[in-house]
Coordinates of N, CA and C and ligand atoms in Angstrom, one line a residue:
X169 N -6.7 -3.0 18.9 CA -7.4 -2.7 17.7 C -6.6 -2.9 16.5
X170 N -7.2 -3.6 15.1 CA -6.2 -3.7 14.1 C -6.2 -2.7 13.8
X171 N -5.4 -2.6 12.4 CA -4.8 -1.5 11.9 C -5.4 -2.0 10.4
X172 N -6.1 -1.7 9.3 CA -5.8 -2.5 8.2 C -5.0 -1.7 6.8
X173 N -4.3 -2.0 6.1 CA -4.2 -1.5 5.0 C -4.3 -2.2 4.1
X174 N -5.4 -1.8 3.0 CA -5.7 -2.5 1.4 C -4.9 -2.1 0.4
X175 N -3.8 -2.9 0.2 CA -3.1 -2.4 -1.5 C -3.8 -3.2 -2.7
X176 N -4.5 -2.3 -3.7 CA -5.2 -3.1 -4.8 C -4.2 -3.1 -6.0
X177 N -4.6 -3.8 -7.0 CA -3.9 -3.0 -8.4 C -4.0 -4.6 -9.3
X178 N -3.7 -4.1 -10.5 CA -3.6 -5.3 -11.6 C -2.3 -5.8 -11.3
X179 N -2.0 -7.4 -12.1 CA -0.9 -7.9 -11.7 C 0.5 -7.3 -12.4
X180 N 1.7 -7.0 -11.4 CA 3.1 -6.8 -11.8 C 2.7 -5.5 -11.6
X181 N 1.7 -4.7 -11.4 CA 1.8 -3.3 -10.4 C 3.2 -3.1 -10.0
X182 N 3.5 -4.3 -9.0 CA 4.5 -3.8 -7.8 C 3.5 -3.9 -6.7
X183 N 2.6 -4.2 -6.4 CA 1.8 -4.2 -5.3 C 2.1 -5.0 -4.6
X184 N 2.9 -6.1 -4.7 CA 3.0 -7.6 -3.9 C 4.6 -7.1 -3.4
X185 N 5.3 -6.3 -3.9 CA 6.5 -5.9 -3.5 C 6.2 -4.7 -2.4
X186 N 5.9 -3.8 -2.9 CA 5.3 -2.4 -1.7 C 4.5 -3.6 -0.6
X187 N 3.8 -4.1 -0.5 CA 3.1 -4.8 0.5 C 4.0 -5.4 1.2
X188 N 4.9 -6.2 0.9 CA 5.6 -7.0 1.7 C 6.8 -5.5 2.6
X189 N 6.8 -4.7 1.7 CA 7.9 -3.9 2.4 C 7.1 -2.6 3.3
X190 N 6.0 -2.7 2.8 CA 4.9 -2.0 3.7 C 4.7 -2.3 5.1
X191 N 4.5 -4.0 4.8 CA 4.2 -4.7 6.4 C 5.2 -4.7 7.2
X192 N 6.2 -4.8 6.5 CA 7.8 -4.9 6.5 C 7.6 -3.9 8.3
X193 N 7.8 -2.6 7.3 CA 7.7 -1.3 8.0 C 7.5 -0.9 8.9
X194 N 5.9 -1.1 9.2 CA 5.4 -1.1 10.1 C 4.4 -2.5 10.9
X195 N 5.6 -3.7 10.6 CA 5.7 -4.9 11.6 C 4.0 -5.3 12.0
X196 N 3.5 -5.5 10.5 CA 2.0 -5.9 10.6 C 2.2 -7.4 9.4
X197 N 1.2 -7.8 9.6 CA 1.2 -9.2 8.9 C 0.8 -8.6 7.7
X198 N 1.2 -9.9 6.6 CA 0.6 -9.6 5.4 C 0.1 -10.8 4.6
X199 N -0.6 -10.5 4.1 CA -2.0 -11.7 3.6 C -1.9 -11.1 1.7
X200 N -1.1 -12.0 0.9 CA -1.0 -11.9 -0.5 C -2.4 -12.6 -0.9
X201 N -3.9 -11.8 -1.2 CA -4.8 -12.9 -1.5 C -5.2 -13.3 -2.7
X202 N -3.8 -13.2 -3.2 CA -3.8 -13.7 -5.1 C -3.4 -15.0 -4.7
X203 N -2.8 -15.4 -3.5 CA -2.6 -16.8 -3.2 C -3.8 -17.9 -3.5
X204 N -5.0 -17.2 -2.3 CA -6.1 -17.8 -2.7 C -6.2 -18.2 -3.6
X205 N -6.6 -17.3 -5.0 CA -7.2 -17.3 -5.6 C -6.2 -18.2 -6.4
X206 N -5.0 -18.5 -6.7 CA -4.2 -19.4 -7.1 C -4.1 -20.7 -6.7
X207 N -4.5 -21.1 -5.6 CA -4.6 -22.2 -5.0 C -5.7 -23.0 -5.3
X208 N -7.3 -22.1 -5.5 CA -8.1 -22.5 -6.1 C -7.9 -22.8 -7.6
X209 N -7.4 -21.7 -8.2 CA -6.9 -22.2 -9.5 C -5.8 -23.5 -9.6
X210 N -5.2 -23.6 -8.7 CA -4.0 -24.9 -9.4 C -4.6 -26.3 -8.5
X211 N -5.9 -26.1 -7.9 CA -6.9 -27.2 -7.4 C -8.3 -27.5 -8.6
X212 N -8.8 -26.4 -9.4 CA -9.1 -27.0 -10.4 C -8.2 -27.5 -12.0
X213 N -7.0 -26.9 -11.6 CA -6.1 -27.7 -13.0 C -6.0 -29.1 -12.5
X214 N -6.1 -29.5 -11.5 CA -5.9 -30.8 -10.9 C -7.1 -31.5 -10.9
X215 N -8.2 -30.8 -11.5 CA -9.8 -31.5 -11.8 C -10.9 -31.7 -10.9
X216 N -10.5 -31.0 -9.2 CA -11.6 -30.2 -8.6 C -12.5 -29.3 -9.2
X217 N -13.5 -29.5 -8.6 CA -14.3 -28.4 -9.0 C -14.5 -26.4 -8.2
X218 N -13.9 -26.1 -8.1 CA -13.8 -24.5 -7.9 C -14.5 -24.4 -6.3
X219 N -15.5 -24.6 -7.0 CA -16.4 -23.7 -5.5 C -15.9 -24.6 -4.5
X220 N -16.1 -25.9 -4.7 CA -15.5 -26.9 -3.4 C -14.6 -26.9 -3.0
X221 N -13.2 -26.4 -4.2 CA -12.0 -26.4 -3.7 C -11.9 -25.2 -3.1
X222 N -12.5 -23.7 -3.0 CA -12.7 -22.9 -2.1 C -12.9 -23.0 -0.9
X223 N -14.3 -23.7 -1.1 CA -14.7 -24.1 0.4 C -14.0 -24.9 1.6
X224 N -13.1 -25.5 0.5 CA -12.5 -26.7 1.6 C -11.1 -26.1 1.5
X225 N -10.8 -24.8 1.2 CA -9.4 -24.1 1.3 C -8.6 -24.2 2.6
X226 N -7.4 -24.4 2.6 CA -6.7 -24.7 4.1 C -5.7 -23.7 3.8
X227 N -5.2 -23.2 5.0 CA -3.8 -22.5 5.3 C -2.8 -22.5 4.4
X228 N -2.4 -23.9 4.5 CA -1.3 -25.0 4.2 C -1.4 -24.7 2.3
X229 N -2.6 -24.3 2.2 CA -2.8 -24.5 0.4 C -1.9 -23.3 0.0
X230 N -1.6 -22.2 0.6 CA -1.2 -21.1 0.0 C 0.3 -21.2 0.5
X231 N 0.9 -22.0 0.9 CA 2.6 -22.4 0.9 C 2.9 -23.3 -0.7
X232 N 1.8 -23.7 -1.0 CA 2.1 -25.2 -2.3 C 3.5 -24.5 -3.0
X233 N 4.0 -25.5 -3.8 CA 4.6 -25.0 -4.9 C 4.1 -24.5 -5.5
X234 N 4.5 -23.9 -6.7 CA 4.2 -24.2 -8.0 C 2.8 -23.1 -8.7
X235 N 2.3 -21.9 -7.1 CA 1.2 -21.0 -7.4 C 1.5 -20.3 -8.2
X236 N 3.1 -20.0 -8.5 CA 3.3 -18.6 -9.2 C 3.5 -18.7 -10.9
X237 N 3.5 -19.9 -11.5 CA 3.9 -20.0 -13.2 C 2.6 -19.8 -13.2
X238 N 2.5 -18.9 -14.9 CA 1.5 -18.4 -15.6 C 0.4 -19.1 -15.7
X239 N 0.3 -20.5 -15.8 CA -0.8 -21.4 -15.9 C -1.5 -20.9 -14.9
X240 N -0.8 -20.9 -14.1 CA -1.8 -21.0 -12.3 C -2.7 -19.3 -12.3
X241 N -1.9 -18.4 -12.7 CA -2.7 -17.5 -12.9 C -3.7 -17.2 -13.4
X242 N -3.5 -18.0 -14.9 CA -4.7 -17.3 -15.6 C -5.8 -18.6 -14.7
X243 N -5.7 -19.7 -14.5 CA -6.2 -20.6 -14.0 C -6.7 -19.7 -12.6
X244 N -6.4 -18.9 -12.1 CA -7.0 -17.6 -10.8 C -7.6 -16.9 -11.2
X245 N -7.7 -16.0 -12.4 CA -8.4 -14.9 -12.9 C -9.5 -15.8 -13.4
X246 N -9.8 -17.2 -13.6 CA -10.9 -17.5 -14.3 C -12.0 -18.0 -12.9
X247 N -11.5 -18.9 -11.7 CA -12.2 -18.9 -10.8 C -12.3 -17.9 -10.5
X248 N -12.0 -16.7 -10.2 CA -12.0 -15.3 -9.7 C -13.4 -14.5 -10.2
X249 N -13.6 -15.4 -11.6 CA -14.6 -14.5 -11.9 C -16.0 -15.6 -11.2
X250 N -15.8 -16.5 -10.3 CA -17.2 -17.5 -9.9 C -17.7 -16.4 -8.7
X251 N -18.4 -15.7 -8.7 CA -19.2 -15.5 -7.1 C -19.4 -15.9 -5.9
X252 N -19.4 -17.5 -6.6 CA -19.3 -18.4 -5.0 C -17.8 -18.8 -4.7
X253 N -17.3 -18.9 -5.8 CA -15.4 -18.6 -5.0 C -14.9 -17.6 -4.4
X254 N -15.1 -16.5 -5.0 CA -15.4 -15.3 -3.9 C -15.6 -15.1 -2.9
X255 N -16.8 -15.7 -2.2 CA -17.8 -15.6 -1.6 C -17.1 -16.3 -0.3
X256 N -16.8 -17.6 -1.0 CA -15.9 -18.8 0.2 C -14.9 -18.4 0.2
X257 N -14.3 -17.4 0.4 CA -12.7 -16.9 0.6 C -12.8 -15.4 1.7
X258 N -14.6 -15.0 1.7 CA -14.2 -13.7 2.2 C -14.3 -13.7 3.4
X259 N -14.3 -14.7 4.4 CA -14.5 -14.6 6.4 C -12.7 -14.9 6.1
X260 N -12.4 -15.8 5.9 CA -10.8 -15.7 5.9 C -10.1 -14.2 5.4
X261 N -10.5 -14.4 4.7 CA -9.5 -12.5 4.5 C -9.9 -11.2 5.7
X262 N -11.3 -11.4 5.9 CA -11.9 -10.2 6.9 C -11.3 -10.5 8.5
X263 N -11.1 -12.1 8.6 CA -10.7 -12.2 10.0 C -8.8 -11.7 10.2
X264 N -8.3 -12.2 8.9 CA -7.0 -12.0 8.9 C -7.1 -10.4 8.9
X265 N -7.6 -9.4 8.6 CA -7.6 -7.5 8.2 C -7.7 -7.7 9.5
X266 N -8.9 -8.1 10.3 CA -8.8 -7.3 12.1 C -7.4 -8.1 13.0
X267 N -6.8 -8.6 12.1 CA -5.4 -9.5 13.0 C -5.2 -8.3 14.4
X268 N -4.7 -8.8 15.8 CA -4.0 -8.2 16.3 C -2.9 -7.9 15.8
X269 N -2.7 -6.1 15.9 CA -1.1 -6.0 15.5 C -1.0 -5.8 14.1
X270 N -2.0 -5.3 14.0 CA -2.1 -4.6 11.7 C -2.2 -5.4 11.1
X271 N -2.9 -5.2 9.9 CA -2.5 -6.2 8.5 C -2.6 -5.2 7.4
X272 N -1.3 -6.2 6.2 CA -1.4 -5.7 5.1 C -2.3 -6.6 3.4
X273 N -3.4 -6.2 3.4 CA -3.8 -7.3 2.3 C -3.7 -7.1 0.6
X274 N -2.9 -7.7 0.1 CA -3.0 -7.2 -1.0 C -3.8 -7.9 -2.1
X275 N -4.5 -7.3 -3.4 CA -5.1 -7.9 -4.4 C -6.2 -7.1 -4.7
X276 N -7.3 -7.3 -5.4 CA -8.2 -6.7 -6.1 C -9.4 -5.9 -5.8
X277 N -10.4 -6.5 -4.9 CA -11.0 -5.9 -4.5 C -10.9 -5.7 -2.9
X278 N -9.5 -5.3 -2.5 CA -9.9 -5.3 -1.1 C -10.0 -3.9 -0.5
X279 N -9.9 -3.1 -0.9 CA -10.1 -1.5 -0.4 C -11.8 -1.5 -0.9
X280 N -12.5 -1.9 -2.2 CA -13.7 -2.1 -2.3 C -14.6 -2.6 -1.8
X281 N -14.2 -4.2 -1.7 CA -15.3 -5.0 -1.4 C -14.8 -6.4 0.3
X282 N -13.6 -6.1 0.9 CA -13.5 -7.5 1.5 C -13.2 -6.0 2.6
X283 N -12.6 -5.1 2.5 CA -12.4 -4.2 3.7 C -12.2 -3.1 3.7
X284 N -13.8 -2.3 3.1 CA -14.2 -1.2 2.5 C -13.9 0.2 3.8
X285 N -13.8 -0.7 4.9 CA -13.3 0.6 6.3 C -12.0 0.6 6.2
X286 N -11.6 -0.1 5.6 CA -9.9 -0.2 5.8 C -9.1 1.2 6.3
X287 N -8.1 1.1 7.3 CA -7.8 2.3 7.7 C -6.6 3.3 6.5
X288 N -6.4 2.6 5.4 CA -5.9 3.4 4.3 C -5.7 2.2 3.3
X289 N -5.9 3.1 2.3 CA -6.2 2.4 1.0 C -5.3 3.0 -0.2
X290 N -4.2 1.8 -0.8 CA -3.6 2.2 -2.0 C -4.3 1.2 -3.3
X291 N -4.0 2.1 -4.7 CA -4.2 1.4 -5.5 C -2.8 1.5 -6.3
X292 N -2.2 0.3 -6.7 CA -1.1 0.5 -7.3 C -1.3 0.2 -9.0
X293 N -0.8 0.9 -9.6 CA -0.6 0.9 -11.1 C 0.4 0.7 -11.7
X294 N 0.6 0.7 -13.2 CA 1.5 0.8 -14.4 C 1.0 0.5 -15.7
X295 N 1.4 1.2 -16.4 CA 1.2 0.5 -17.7 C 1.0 -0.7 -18.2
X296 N 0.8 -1.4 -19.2 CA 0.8 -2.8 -19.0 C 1.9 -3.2 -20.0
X297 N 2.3 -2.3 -21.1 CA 3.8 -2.5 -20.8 C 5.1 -2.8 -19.9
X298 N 4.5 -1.8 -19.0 CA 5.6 -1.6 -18.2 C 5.8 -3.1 -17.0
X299 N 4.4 -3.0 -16.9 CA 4.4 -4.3 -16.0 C 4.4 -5.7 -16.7
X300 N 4.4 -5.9 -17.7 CA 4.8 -6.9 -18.9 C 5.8 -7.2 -18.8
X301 N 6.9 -5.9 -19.3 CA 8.5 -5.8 -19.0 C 8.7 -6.7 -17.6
X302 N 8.3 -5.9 -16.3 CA 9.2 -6.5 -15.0 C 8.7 -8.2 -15.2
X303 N 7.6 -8.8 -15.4 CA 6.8 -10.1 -14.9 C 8.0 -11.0 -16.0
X304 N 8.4 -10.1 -17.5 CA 9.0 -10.9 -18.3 C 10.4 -11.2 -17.4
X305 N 10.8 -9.9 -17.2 CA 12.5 -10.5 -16.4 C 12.2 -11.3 -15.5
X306 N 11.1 -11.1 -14.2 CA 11.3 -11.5 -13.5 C 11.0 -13.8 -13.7
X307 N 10.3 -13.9 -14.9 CA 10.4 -15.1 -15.2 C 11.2 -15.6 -16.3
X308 N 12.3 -14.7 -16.5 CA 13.6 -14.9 -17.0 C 14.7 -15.4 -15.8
X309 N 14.5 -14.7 -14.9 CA 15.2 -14.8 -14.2 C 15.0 -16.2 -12.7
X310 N 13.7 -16.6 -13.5 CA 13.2 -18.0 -12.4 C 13.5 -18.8 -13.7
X311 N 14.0 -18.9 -14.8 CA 14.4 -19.7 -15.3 C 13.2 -20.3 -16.3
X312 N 12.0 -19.6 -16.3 CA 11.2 -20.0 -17.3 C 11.1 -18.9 -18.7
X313 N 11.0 -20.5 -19.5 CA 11.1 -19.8 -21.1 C 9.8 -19.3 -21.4
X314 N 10.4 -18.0 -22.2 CA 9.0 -17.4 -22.6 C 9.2 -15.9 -23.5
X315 N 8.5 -15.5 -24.0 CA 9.2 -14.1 -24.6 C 7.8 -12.9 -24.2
X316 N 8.8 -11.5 -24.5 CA 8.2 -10.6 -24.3 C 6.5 -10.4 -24.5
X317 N 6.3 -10.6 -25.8 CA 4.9 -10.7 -26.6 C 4.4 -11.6 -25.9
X318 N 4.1 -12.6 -25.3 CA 3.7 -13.8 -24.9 C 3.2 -13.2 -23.6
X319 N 4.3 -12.8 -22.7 CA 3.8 -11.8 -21.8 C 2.7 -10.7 -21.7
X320 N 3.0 -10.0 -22.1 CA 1.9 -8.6 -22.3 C 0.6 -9.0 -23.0
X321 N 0.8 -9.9 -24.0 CA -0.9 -10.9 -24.5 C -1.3 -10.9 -23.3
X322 N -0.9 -11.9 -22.2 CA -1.3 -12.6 -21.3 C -1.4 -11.5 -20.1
X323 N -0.9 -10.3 -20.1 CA -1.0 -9.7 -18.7 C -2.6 -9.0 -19.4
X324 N -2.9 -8.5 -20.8 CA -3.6 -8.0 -21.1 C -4.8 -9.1 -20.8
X325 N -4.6 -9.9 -21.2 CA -5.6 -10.6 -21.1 C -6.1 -11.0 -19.4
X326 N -5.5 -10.9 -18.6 CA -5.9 -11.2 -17.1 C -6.3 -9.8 -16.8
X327 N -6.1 -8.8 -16.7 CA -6.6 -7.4 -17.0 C -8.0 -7.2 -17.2
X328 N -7.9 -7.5 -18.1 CA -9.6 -7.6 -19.0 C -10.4 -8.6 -18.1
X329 N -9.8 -9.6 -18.3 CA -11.3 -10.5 -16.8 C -11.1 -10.1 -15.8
X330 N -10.1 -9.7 -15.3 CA -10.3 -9.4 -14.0 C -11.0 -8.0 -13.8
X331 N -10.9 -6.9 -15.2 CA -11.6 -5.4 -14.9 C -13.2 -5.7 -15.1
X332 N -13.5 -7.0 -15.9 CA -14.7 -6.7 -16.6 C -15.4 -7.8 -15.6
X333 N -15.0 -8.4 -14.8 CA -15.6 -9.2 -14.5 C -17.2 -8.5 -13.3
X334 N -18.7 -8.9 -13.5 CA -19.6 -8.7 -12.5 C -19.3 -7.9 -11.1
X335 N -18.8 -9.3 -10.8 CA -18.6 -9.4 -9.0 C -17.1 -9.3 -8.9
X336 N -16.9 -8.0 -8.1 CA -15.8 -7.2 -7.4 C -14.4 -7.4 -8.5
X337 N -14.9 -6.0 -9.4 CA -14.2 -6.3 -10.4 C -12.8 -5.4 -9.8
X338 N -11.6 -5.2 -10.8 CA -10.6 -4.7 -10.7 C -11.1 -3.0 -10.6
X339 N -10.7 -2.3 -9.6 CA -10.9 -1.5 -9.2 C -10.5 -0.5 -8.1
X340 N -10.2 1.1 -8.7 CA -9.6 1.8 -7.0 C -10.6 2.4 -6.8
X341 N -10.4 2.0 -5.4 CA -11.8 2.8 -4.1 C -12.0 4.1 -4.3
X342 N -13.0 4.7 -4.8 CA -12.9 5.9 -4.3 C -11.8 6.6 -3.5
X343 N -12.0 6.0 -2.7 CA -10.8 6.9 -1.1 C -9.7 6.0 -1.0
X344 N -9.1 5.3 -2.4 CA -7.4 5.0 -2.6 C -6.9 6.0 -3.0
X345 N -4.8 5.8 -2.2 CA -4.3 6.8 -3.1 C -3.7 6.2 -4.1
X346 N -4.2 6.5 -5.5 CA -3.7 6.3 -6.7 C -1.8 6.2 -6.8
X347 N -1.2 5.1 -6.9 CA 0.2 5.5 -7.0 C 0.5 4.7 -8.3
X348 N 0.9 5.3 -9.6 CA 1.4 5.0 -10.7 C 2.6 4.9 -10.7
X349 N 3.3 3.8 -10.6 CA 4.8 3.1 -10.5 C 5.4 2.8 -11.7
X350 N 4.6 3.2 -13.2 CA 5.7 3.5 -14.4 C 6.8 3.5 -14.6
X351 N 6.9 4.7 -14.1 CA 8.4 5.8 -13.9 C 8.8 5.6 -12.6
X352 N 8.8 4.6 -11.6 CA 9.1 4.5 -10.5 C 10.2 3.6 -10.3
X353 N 11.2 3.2 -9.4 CA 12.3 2.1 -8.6 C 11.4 1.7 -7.9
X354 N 11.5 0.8 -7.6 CA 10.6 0.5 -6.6 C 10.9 0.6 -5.0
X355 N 12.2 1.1 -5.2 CA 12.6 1.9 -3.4 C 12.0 2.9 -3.7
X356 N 11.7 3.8 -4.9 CA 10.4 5.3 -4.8 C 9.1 4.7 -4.5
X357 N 8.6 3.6 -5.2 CA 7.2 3.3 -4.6 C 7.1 2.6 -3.1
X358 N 8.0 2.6 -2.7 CA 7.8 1.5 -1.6 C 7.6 2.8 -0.4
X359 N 8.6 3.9 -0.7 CA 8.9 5.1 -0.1 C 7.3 6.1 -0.2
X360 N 6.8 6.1 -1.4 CA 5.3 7.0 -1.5 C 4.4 6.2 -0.9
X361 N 4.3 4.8 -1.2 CA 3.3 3.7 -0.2 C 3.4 4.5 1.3
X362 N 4.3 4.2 1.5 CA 4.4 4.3 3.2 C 4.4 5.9 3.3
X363 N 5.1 7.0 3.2 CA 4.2 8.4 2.7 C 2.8 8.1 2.7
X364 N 1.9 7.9 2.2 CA 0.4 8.0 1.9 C -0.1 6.9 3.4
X365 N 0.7 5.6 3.4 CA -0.2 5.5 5.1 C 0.2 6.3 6.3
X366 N 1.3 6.9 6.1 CA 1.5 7.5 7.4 C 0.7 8.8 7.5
X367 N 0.4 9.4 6.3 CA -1.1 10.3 6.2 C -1.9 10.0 6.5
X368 N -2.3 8.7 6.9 CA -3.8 7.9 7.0 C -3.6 7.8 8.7
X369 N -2.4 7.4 9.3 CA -1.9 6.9 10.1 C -3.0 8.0 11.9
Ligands
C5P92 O1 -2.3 -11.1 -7.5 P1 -2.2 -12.3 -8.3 O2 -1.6 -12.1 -9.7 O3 -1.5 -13.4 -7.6 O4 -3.7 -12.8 -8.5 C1 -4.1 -13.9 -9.4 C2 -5.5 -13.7 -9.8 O5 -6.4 -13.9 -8.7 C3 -5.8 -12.3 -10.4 O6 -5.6 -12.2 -11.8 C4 -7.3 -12.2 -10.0 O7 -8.1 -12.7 -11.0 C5 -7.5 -13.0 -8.8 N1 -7.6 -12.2 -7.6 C6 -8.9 -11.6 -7.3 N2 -9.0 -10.9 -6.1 C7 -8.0 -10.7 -5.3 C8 -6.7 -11.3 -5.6 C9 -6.6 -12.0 -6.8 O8 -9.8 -11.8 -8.1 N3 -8.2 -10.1 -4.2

């Protein structure tokens, strides 16, 4: 029987880090499905059309270079908001949650809407300062130019389409545990993550 766990949250949470060291933990696969949704995005910067480049999504798309610079993002929060991109992405994510042997999925709506039984549900937070700050070092430290303000515009701005959007907007489940990583290390969040599933457990 799988195991599933849903970590949601806005981007620079910390949720892509607690997840990897979540699955880590307890030796379950992990499915980042901001990948998707970036793959689709850096397939329409290339002048596909969205829903098709969905539909005809492969494995192989979510190793590409080049998902993680800012373009590609906001370029994901805008397909993100199509229905039918959505739509073509959710038998891949549901077959990967019943994996033998656990899975960890991270991204937006999946404690809501892609694996609403999920056997435990976090939602990860921060400020949008706060998570401004880490996204800015951390693309200081890959070597891309860019400044503080430029950052936090842009985290606010993916925030906002992704909370306002219709269909399976940014949101914690009801029956998530809320973990606000502010004031956190991230060896403390990684530590209350795994606390809160082993409650579930
Ligand atoms: O998590 P990441 O920053 O890689 O996600 C990129 C974009 O993909 C998000 O801003 C969001 O619009 C979209 N996304 C989504 N649903 C998910 C995961 C990501 O809409 N489950």
């Amino acid at each position: 029987m799988g195991f599933t766990i849903a970590i949601d949250g806005p981007a620079a949470s910390g949720k892509g880090t607690i997840s990897k060291a979540v699955a880590r933990h307890y030796d379950f696969g992990h499915l980042d499905t901001g990948l998707l949704y970036r793959a689709v995005g850096r397939r329409m910067l290339d002048g596909q059309e969205p829903v098709a480049a969905a539909k005809a999504l492969l494995a192989e798309d979510l190793a590409a270079d080049g998902l993680r610079i800012p373009e590609v993002a906001q370029a994901a929060s805008k397909v993100a908001v199509i229905p039918e991109v959505r739509a073509a992405l959710v038998d891949f994510q549901r077959a990967y949650a019943r994996r033998a042997g656990g899975a960890v999925l991270d991204g937006r709506d999946i404690g809501t809407v892609i694996c609403p039984d999920a056997e435990a549900k976090l939602f990860i937070t921060a400020s949008a300062e706060v998570r401004a700050r880490r996204r800015y070092d951390e693309l200081c430290a890959n070597g891309v130019q860019t400044d503080y303000q430029t950052v936090l515009a842009d985290t606010r701005e993916r925030d906002h389409r992704d909370s306002s959007r219709a269909d399976a907007p940014l949101l914690a489940a009801g029956d998530a545990v809320v973990l606000d990583t502010s004031d956190m290390d991230i060896g403390a969040a990684v530590s209350a993550a795994i606390a809160a599933v082993d409650a579930a457990y």
